[in-house]
Short mmCIF file of N, CA and C in Angstrom, two decimals:
data_model
loop_
_atom_site.label_atom_id
_atom_site.label_comp_id
_atom_site.label_asym_id
_atom_site.label_seq_id
_atom_site.Cartn_x
_atom_site.Cartn_y
_atom_site.Cartn_z
N GLU A 21 81.01 -9.76 -141.57
CA GLU A 21 80.33 -10.97 -141.15
C GLU A 21 78.96 -11.10 -141.81
N LEU A 22 78.28 -10.00 -142.06
CA LEU A 22 77.00 -10.08 -142.75
C LEU A 22 77.17 -10.60 -144.18
N ARG A 23 78.36 -10.43 -144.76
CA ARG A 23 78.61 -10.96 -146.11
C ARG A 23 78.47 -12.48 -146.12
N ALA A 24 78.94 -13.12 -145.07
CA ALA A 24 78.81 -14.58 -145.00
C ALA A 24 77.34 -14.98 -144.93
N TYR A 25 76.55 -14.22 -144.18
CA TYR A 25 75.11 -14.50 -144.11
C TYR A 25 74.47 -14.28 -145.48
N ALA A 26 74.87 -13.21 -146.17
CA ALA A 26 74.32 -12.92 -147.49
C ALA A 26 74.64 -14.04 -148.47
N ALA A 27 75.86 -14.56 -148.42
CA ALA A 27 76.24 -15.66 -149.29
C ALA A 27 75.38 -16.90 -149.01
N GLU A 28 75.12 -17.18 -147.75
CA GLU A 28 74.28 -18.32 -147.39
C GLU A 28 72.85 -18.12 -147.89
N LEU A 29 72.34 -16.91 -147.76
CA LEU A 29 70.98 -16.62 -148.25
C LEU A 29 70.92 -16.76 -149.77
N ASP A 30 71.98 -16.35 -150.45
CA ASP A 30 72.03 -16.51 -151.91
C ASP A 30 71.92 -17.98 -152.31
N ARG A 31 72.55 -18.85 -151.54
CA ARG A 31 72.54 -20.29 -151.85
C ARG A 31 71.16 -20.92 -151.68
N CYS A 32 70.33 -20.34 -150.84
CA CYS A 32 69.02 -20.96 -150.58
C CYS A 32 67.87 -20.10 -151.10
N ALA A 33 68.16 -19.23 -152.06
CA ALA A 33 67.17 -18.25 -152.51
C ALA A 33 66.06 -18.83 -153.37
N LEU A 34 66.32 -19.90 -154.10
CA LEU A 34 65.29 -20.43 -154.99
C LEU A 34 65.03 -21.89 -154.69
N PRO A 35 63.83 -22.28 -154.44
CA PRO A 35 62.72 -21.37 -154.15
C PRO A 35 62.91 -20.73 -152.79
N PRO A 36 62.26 -19.61 -152.54
CA PRO A 36 62.43 -18.94 -151.25
C PRO A 36 61.98 -19.85 -150.10
N PRO A 37 62.75 -19.90 -149.04
CA PRO A 37 62.37 -20.77 -147.91
C PRO A 37 61.17 -20.21 -147.16
N PRO A 38 60.27 -21.09 -146.70
CA PRO A 38 59.13 -20.60 -145.92
C PRO A 38 59.53 -20.19 -144.50
N ARG A 39 60.63 -20.78 -144.01
CA ARG A 39 61.09 -20.50 -142.64
C ARG A 39 62.60 -20.39 -142.61
N ILE A 40 63.09 -19.53 -141.72
CA ILE A 40 64.52 -19.43 -141.46
C ILE A 40 64.70 -19.49 -139.95
N PHE A 41 65.56 -20.40 -139.50
CA PHE A 41 65.87 -20.52 -138.08
C PHE A 41 67.27 -19.95 -137.86
N LEU A 42 67.38 -18.97 -136.97
CA LEU A 42 68.67 -18.38 -136.65
C LEU A 42 69.39 -19.34 -135.71
N ALA A 43 70.23 -20.19 -136.30
CA ALA A 43 70.80 -21.33 -135.60
C ALA A 43 72.10 -21.00 -134.87
N ASP A 44 72.71 -22.04 -134.34
CA ASP A 44 73.96 -21.99 -133.58
C ASP A 44 73.78 -21.34 -132.22
N GLY A 45 72.66 -21.58 -131.61
CA GLY A 45 72.44 -21.07 -130.26
C GLY A 45 71.37 -20.00 -130.21
N ASP A 46 71.44 -19.20 -129.19
CA ASP A 46 70.43 -18.19 -128.89
C ASP A 46 70.81 -16.88 -129.58
N ALA A 47 70.15 -16.58 -130.70
CA ALA A 47 70.44 -15.34 -131.42
C ALA A 47 70.10 -14.10 -130.61
N MET A 48 69.25 -14.25 -129.62
CA MET A 48 68.86 -13.09 -128.81
C MET A 48 69.99 -12.61 -127.90
N THR A 49 71.09 -13.36 -127.84
CA THR A 49 72.25 -12.87 -127.10
C THR A 49 72.90 -11.71 -127.84
N LEU A 50 72.65 -11.62 -129.14
CA LEU A 50 73.23 -10.54 -129.94
C LEU A 50 72.60 -9.20 -129.58
N PRO A 51 73.34 -8.12 -129.78
CA PRO A 51 72.74 -6.80 -129.56
C PRO A 51 71.58 -6.57 -130.53
N PHE A 52 70.65 -5.74 -130.11
CA PHE A 52 69.47 -5.43 -130.92
C PHE A 52 69.86 -5.05 -132.35
N LYS A 53 70.82 -4.15 -132.50
CA LYS A 53 71.20 -3.66 -133.83
C LYS A 53 71.66 -4.81 -134.72
N ARG A 54 72.40 -5.74 -134.17
CA ARG A 54 72.90 -6.86 -134.95
C ARG A 54 71.76 -7.76 -135.43
N ILE A 55 70.81 -8.04 -134.56
CA ILE A 55 69.65 -8.85 -134.95
C ILE A 55 68.85 -8.10 -136.01
N ARG A 56 68.66 -6.81 -135.81
CA ARG A 56 67.92 -6.00 -136.78
C ARG A 56 68.63 -6.06 -138.15
N ASP A 57 69.95 -5.94 -138.15
CA ASP A 57 70.69 -5.99 -139.42
C ASP A 57 70.52 -7.34 -140.12
N ILE A 58 70.52 -8.41 -139.35
CA ILE A 58 70.32 -9.75 -139.93
C ILE A 58 68.92 -9.87 -140.52
N LEU A 59 67.92 -9.38 -139.80
CA LEU A 59 66.54 -9.44 -140.31
C LEU A 59 66.37 -8.57 -141.55
N LEU A 60 67.03 -7.41 -141.57
CA LEU A 60 66.98 -6.55 -142.75
C LEU A 60 67.64 -7.23 -143.95
N LEU A 61 68.72 -7.94 -143.69
CA LEU A 61 69.40 -8.69 -144.75
C LEU A 61 68.48 -9.76 -145.32
N ILE A 62 67.79 -10.48 -144.44
CA ILE A 62 66.84 -11.50 -144.89
C ILE A 62 65.75 -10.85 -145.73
N ARG A 63 65.23 -9.73 -145.27
CA ARG A 63 64.19 -9.00 -146.02
C ARG A 63 64.69 -8.59 -147.40
N SER A 64 65.94 -8.10 -147.47
CA SER A 64 66.46 -7.64 -148.76
C SER A 64 66.65 -8.80 -149.74
N HIS A 65 66.91 -9.99 -149.23
CA HIS A 65 67.08 -11.16 -150.09
C HIS A 65 65.74 -11.74 -150.55
N PHE A 66 64.71 -11.50 -149.79
CA PHE A 66 63.39 -12.04 -150.11
C PHE A 66 62.34 -10.92 -150.04
N PRO A 67 62.44 -9.92 -150.96
CA PRO A 67 61.57 -8.74 -150.86
C PRO A 67 60.08 -9.03 -151.07
N LYS A 68 59.76 -10.06 -151.84
CA LYS A 68 58.35 -10.37 -152.11
C LYS A 68 57.82 -11.50 -151.25
N HIS A 69 58.74 -12.24 -150.68
CA HIS A 69 58.37 -13.40 -149.85
C HIS A 69 59.09 -13.24 -148.51
N HIS A 70 58.34 -13.15 -147.46
CA HIS A 70 58.95 -12.93 -146.14
C HIS A 70 58.89 -14.23 -145.34
N PRO A 71 60.02 -14.94 -145.25
CA PRO A 71 60.01 -16.19 -144.48
C PRO A 71 59.79 -15.92 -142.99
N ARG A 72 59.19 -16.89 -142.33
CA ARG A 72 59.02 -16.82 -140.88
C ARG A 72 60.38 -17.09 -140.24
N VAL A 73 60.85 -16.14 -139.45
CA VAL A 73 62.15 -16.27 -138.79
C VAL A 73 61.93 -16.63 -137.33
N SER A 74 62.74 -17.58 -136.85
CA SER A 74 62.62 -18.01 -135.46
C SER A 74 64.00 -18.21 -134.87
N SER A 75 64.03 -18.30 -133.53
CA SER A 75 65.30 -18.47 -132.81
C SER A 75 65.03 -19.06 -131.44
N TYR A 76 66.08 -19.67 -130.89
CA TYR A 76 66.06 -20.00 -129.46
C TYR A 76 66.21 -18.72 -128.67
N CYS A 77 65.81 -18.76 -127.41
CA CYS A 77 65.93 -17.58 -126.56
C CYS A 77 65.91 -18.00 -125.09
N LEU A 78 66.88 -17.54 -124.34
CA LEU A 78 66.82 -17.66 -122.89
C LEU A 78 66.15 -16.40 -122.34
N PRO A 79 65.37 -16.53 -121.29
CA PRO A 79 64.69 -15.35 -120.75
C PRO A 79 65.64 -14.17 -120.49
N ARG A 80 66.82 -14.42 -119.97
CA ARG A 80 67.73 -13.32 -119.63
C ARG A 80 68.19 -12.53 -120.84
N ASN A 81 68.08 -13.11 -122.03
CA ASN A 81 68.59 -12.43 -123.21
C ASN A 81 67.62 -11.43 -123.83
N VAL A 82 66.45 -11.28 -123.25
CA VAL A 82 65.57 -10.18 -123.66
C VAL A 82 65.55 -9.08 -122.59
N ARG A 83 66.21 -9.32 -121.48
CA ARG A 83 66.22 -8.35 -120.38
C ARG A 83 66.71 -6.97 -120.85
N GLY A 84 67.75 -6.93 -121.66
CA GLY A 84 68.32 -5.66 -122.11
C GLY A 84 67.67 -5.08 -123.35
N LYS A 85 66.61 -5.72 -123.83
CA LYS A 85 65.91 -5.22 -125.00
C LYS A 85 64.55 -4.66 -124.58
N THR A 86 64.17 -3.55 -125.19
CA THR A 86 62.89 -2.93 -124.83
C THR A 86 61.75 -3.59 -125.60
N VAL A 87 60.54 -3.36 -125.14
CA VAL A 87 59.36 -3.85 -125.86
C VAL A 87 59.35 -3.25 -127.27
N GLU A 88 59.74 -1.99 -127.40
CA GLU A 88 59.77 -1.34 -128.71
C GLU A 88 60.78 -2.02 -129.63
N GLN A 89 61.94 -2.38 -129.11
CA GLN A 89 62.93 -3.08 -129.93
C GLN A 89 62.43 -4.45 -130.35
N LEU A 90 61.84 -5.18 -129.42
CA LEU A 90 61.29 -6.50 -129.75
C LEU A 90 60.17 -6.38 -130.78
N THR A 91 59.36 -5.34 -130.66
CA THR A 91 58.29 -5.10 -131.63
C THR A 91 58.88 -4.85 -133.01
N GLU A 92 59.94 -4.06 -133.07
CA GLU A 92 60.60 -3.80 -134.35
C GLU A 92 61.15 -5.10 -134.96
N LEU A 93 61.74 -5.95 -134.13
CA LEU A 93 62.24 -7.23 -134.63
C LEU A 93 61.10 -8.08 -135.18
N ARG A 94 59.96 -8.06 -134.49
CA ARG A 94 58.78 -8.80 -134.98
C ARG A 94 58.33 -8.24 -136.32
N GLU A 95 58.29 -6.92 -136.43
CA GLU A 95 57.86 -6.28 -137.68
C GLU A 95 58.82 -6.58 -138.84
N LEU A 96 60.08 -6.88 -138.52
CA LEU A 96 61.07 -7.22 -139.54
C LEU A 96 61.08 -8.72 -139.87
N GLY A 97 60.23 -9.49 -139.20
CA GLY A 97 60.09 -10.90 -139.56
C GLY A 97 60.35 -11.91 -138.47
N LEU A 98 60.86 -11.47 -137.32
CA LEU A 98 61.05 -12.43 -136.22
C LEU A 98 59.67 -12.84 -135.71
N ALA A 99 59.31 -14.09 -135.94
CA ALA A 99 57.94 -14.52 -135.68
C ALA A 99 57.78 -15.29 -134.37
N ILE A 100 58.77 -16.12 -134.05
CA ILE A 100 58.59 -16.99 -132.87
C ILE A 100 59.94 -17.20 -132.18
N LEU A 101 59.87 -17.21 -130.86
CA LEU A 101 61.04 -17.50 -130.03
C LEU A 101 60.78 -18.78 -129.25
N TYR A 102 61.71 -19.70 -129.30
CA TYR A 102 61.64 -20.94 -128.54
C TYR A 102 62.39 -20.69 -127.23
N VAL A 103 61.62 -20.50 -126.16
CA VAL A 103 62.15 -19.99 -124.90
C VAL A 103 62.46 -21.15 -123.94
N GLY A 104 63.71 -21.23 -123.54
CA GLY A 104 64.15 -22.30 -122.64
C GLY A 104 63.97 -21.92 -121.18
N CYS A 105 62.76 -22.07 -120.69
CA CYS A 105 62.50 -21.81 -119.26
C CYS A 105 62.89 -23.03 -118.42
N GLU A 106 62.65 -24.21 -118.93
CA GLU A 106 62.96 -25.51 -118.33
C GLU A 106 62.05 -25.87 -117.15
N THR A 107 61.79 -24.91 -116.26
CA THR A 107 60.90 -25.11 -115.12
C THR A 107 60.48 -23.75 -114.59
N GLY A 108 59.42 -23.74 -113.82
CA GLY A 108 59.02 -22.52 -113.14
C GLY A 108 59.43 -22.54 -111.67
N ASP A 109 60.09 -23.59 -111.26
CA ASP A 109 60.43 -23.76 -109.85
C ASP A 109 61.81 -23.18 -109.53
N ASP A 110 61.84 -22.20 -108.64
CA ASP A 110 63.10 -21.53 -108.30
C ASP A 110 64.14 -22.48 -107.72
N GLU A 111 63.71 -23.44 -106.91
CA GLU A 111 64.68 -24.38 -106.33
C GLU A 111 65.36 -25.20 -107.43
N LEU A 112 64.57 -25.70 -108.38
CA LEU A 112 65.16 -26.48 -109.48
C LEU A 112 66.02 -25.61 -110.38
N LEU A 113 65.58 -24.38 -110.65
CA LEU A 113 66.39 -23.47 -111.46
C LEU A 113 67.76 -23.24 -110.82
N ARG A 114 67.76 -23.12 -109.49
CA ARG A 114 69.01 -22.95 -108.75
C ARG A 114 69.87 -24.22 -108.83
N ARG A 115 69.24 -25.37 -108.65
CA ARG A 115 69.98 -26.64 -108.65
C ARG A 115 70.64 -26.94 -110.00
N VAL A 116 70.00 -26.51 -111.10
CA VAL A 116 70.57 -26.78 -112.42
C VAL A 116 71.38 -25.59 -112.94
N ASN A 117 71.59 -24.61 -112.06
CA ASN A 117 72.39 -23.42 -112.41
C ASN A 117 71.89 -22.74 -113.68
N LYS A 118 70.59 -22.56 -113.78
CA LYS A 118 70.00 -21.98 -114.98
C LYS A 118 70.30 -20.49 -115.10
N GLY A 119 70.51 -19.82 -113.97
CA GLY A 119 70.74 -18.39 -114.04
C GLY A 119 69.46 -17.59 -114.24
N GLU A 120 68.34 -18.22 -113.96
CA GLU A 120 67.03 -17.59 -114.09
C GLU A 120 66.23 -17.84 -112.83
N THR A 121 65.15 -17.11 -112.69
CA THR A 121 64.19 -17.33 -111.62
C THR A 121 62.80 -17.37 -112.23
N PHE A 122 61.84 -17.77 -111.44
CA PHE A 122 60.45 -17.71 -111.88
C PHE A 122 60.14 -16.30 -112.36
N GLN A 123 60.53 -15.31 -111.57
CA GLN A 123 60.22 -13.92 -111.88
C GLN A 123 60.92 -13.44 -113.15
N SER A 124 62.18 -13.80 -113.33
CA SER A 124 62.90 -13.35 -114.54
C SER A 124 62.29 -13.97 -115.79
N ALA A 125 61.85 -15.22 -115.70
CA ALA A 125 61.20 -15.86 -116.84
C ALA A 125 59.86 -15.20 -117.13
N LEU A 126 59.10 -14.93 -116.09
CA LEU A 126 57.79 -14.29 -116.27
C LEU A 126 57.94 -12.90 -116.89
N GLU A 127 58.90 -12.14 -116.41
CA GLU A 127 59.12 -10.79 -116.97
C GLU A 127 59.50 -10.87 -118.45
N ALA A 128 60.36 -11.81 -118.80
CA ALA A 128 60.77 -11.96 -120.20
C ALA A 128 59.59 -12.38 -121.08
N LEU A 129 58.83 -13.37 -120.62
CA LEU A 129 57.68 -13.83 -121.40
C LEU A 129 56.64 -12.73 -121.56
N THR A 130 56.45 -11.93 -120.52
CA THR A 130 55.50 -10.81 -120.59
C THR A 130 55.98 -9.78 -121.60
N LYS A 131 57.26 -9.48 -121.59
CA LYS A 131 57.83 -8.51 -122.54
C LYS A 131 57.65 -9.01 -123.98
N MET A 132 57.91 -10.28 -124.21
CA MET A 132 57.74 -10.84 -125.55
C MET A 132 56.28 -10.75 -126.00
N LYS A 133 55.38 -11.06 -125.08
CA LYS A 133 53.95 -10.99 -125.40
C LYS A 133 53.55 -9.55 -125.71
N GLN A 134 54.03 -8.59 -124.93
CA GLN A 134 53.71 -7.18 -125.19
C GLN A 134 54.20 -6.75 -126.57
N ALA A 135 55.30 -7.34 -127.04
CA ALA A 135 55.85 -7.01 -128.35
C ALA A 135 55.12 -7.75 -129.48
N GLY A 136 54.21 -8.64 -129.13
CA GLY A 136 53.48 -9.39 -130.14
C GLY A 136 54.21 -10.59 -130.70
N LEU A 137 55.28 -10.99 -130.03
CA LEU A 137 56.04 -12.16 -130.46
C LEU A 137 55.36 -13.44 -129.99
N LYS A 138 55.35 -14.43 -130.85
CA LYS A 138 54.88 -15.75 -130.44
C LYS A 138 56.02 -16.43 -129.71
N THR A 139 55.65 -17.24 -128.74
CA THR A 139 56.65 -18.00 -127.99
C THR A 139 56.24 -19.46 -127.91
N SER A 140 57.24 -20.29 -127.86
CA SER A 140 57.04 -21.71 -127.58
C SER A 140 57.98 -22.00 -126.42
N VAL A 141 57.40 -22.23 -125.26
CA VAL A 141 58.20 -22.37 -124.04
C VAL A 141 58.55 -23.83 -123.81
N MET A 142 59.83 -24.06 -123.55
CA MET A 142 60.30 -25.42 -123.30
C MET A 142 60.37 -25.67 -121.80
N ILE A 143 59.64 -26.66 -121.34
CA ILE A 143 59.66 -27.13 -119.96
C ILE A 143 60.18 -28.56 -120.02
N LEU A 144 61.16 -28.88 -119.21
CA LEU A 144 61.78 -30.20 -119.23
C LEU A 144 61.02 -31.17 -118.32
N ASN A 145 60.26 -32.05 -118.95
CA ASN A 145 59.55 -33.06 -118.17
C ASN A 145 60.55 -33.90 -117.40
N GLY A 146 60.22 -34.18 -116.17
CA GLY A 146 61.06 -35.03 -115.35
C GLY A 146 62.21 -34.32 -114.66
N LEU A 147 62.35 -33.03 -114.89
CA LEU A 147 63.47 -32.30 -114.30
C LEU A 147 63.46 -32.39 -112.77
N GLY A 148 62.29 -32.49 -112.19
CA GLY A 148 62.20 -32.54 -110.74
C GLY A 148 62.51 -33.91 -110.14
N GLY A 149 62.68 -34.91 -111.00
CA GLY A 149 62.92 -36.24 -110.47
C GLY A 149 61.75 -36.71 -109.62
N ARG A 150 61.98 -37.75 -108.86
CA ARG A 150 60.90 -38.31 -108.03
C ARG A 150 60.50 -37.36 -106.89
N HIS A 151 61.47 -36.69 -106.32
CA HIS A 151 61.19 -35.92 -105.10
C HIS A 151 60.65 -34.51 -105.36
N LEU A 152 60.97 -33.93 -106.50
CA LEU A 152 60.57 -32.55 -106.75
C LEU A 152 59.63 -32.42 -107.95
N SER A 153 59.10 -33.54 -108.42
CA SER A 153 58.28 -33.49 -109.63
C SER A 153 56.99 -32.70 -109.43
N LEU A 154 56.38 -32.80 -108.25
CA LEU A 154 55.12 -32.09 -108.01
C LEU A 154 55.35 -30.58 -108.03
N GLN A 155 56.37 -30.09 -107.31
CA GLN A 155 56.60 -28.65 -107.31
C GLN A 155 57.06 -28.16 -108.69
N HIS A 156 57.81 -29.00 -109.41
CA HIS A 156 58.21 -28.67 -110.77
C HIS A 156 56.97 -28.47 -111.64
N ALA A 157 56.04 -29.41 -111.58
CA ALA A 157 54.82 -29.34 -112.39
C ALA A 157 53.96 -28.15 -111.98
N GLU A 158 53.77 -27.97 -110.68
CA GLU A 158 52.90 -26.88 -110.22
C GLU A 158 53.47 -25.50 -110.55
N GLU A 159 54.76 -25.31 -110.31
CA GLU A 159 55.36 -24.00 -110.56
C GLU A 159 55.49 -23.72 -112.06
N SER A 160 55.73 -24.77 -112.83
CA SER A 160 55.80 -24.59 -114.29
C SER A 160 54.42 -24.22 -114.84
N ALA A 161 53.38 -24.88 -114.35
CA ALA A 161 52.02 -24.55 -114.76
C ALA A 161 51.66 -23.13 -114.34
N ARG A 162 52.06 -22.73 -113.14
CA ARG A 162 51.78 -21.37 -112.67
C ARG A 162 52.47 -20.35 -113.57
N LEU A 163 53.72 -20.61 -113.95
CA LEU A 163 54.44 -19.72 -114.84
C LEU A 163 53.70 -19.58 -116.17
N MET A 164 53.34 -20.72 -116.74
CA MET A 164 52.63 -20.69 -118.04
C MET A 164 51.30 -19.96 -117.94
N ASN A 165 50.56 -20.20 -116.89
CA ASN A 165 49.26 -19.53 -116.73
C ASN A 165 49.42 -18.03 -116.57
N LEU A 166 50.38 -17.59 -115.81
CA LEU A 166 50.59 -16.15 -115.63
C LEU A 166 51.13 -15.48 -116.89
N ALA A 167 51.85 -16.23 -117.70
CA ALA A 167 52.46 -15.66 -118.91
C ALA A 167 51.47 -15.57 -120.07
N GLN A 168 50.31 -16.18 -119.95
CA GLN A 168 49.33 -16.15 -121.06
C GLN A 168 48.74 -14.78 -121.26
#
């Protein structure tokens, strides 16, 4: 399977891309070794130019990875994770079947920060509707403030 990735990298090698997005969903669902192998492949294709690598990420998908593993991924070029928290409000997370909690999101964001990874957190404006918008805004702000 890495051969297919290598062929794709060969097609976009000149000029070297400034950024590479690990597409088709959340690459962080992959085991650590697999992500490391992909990043090493990118490095081998662009030995003098290291593109900024980014991916989507759900908080639960860093749960099984250590800070040391995340740090290694950062050192291999993973620069930013676009984290789909959606809200900091546990009631809304439950209603939309997110499979996350305020605490699980905070733990994941803290782990990413400890590893030196940049994050861009996605909060869905309006998710609370008319009746839950205030708690959505307050809990989302609390999550962001604690994660800084």
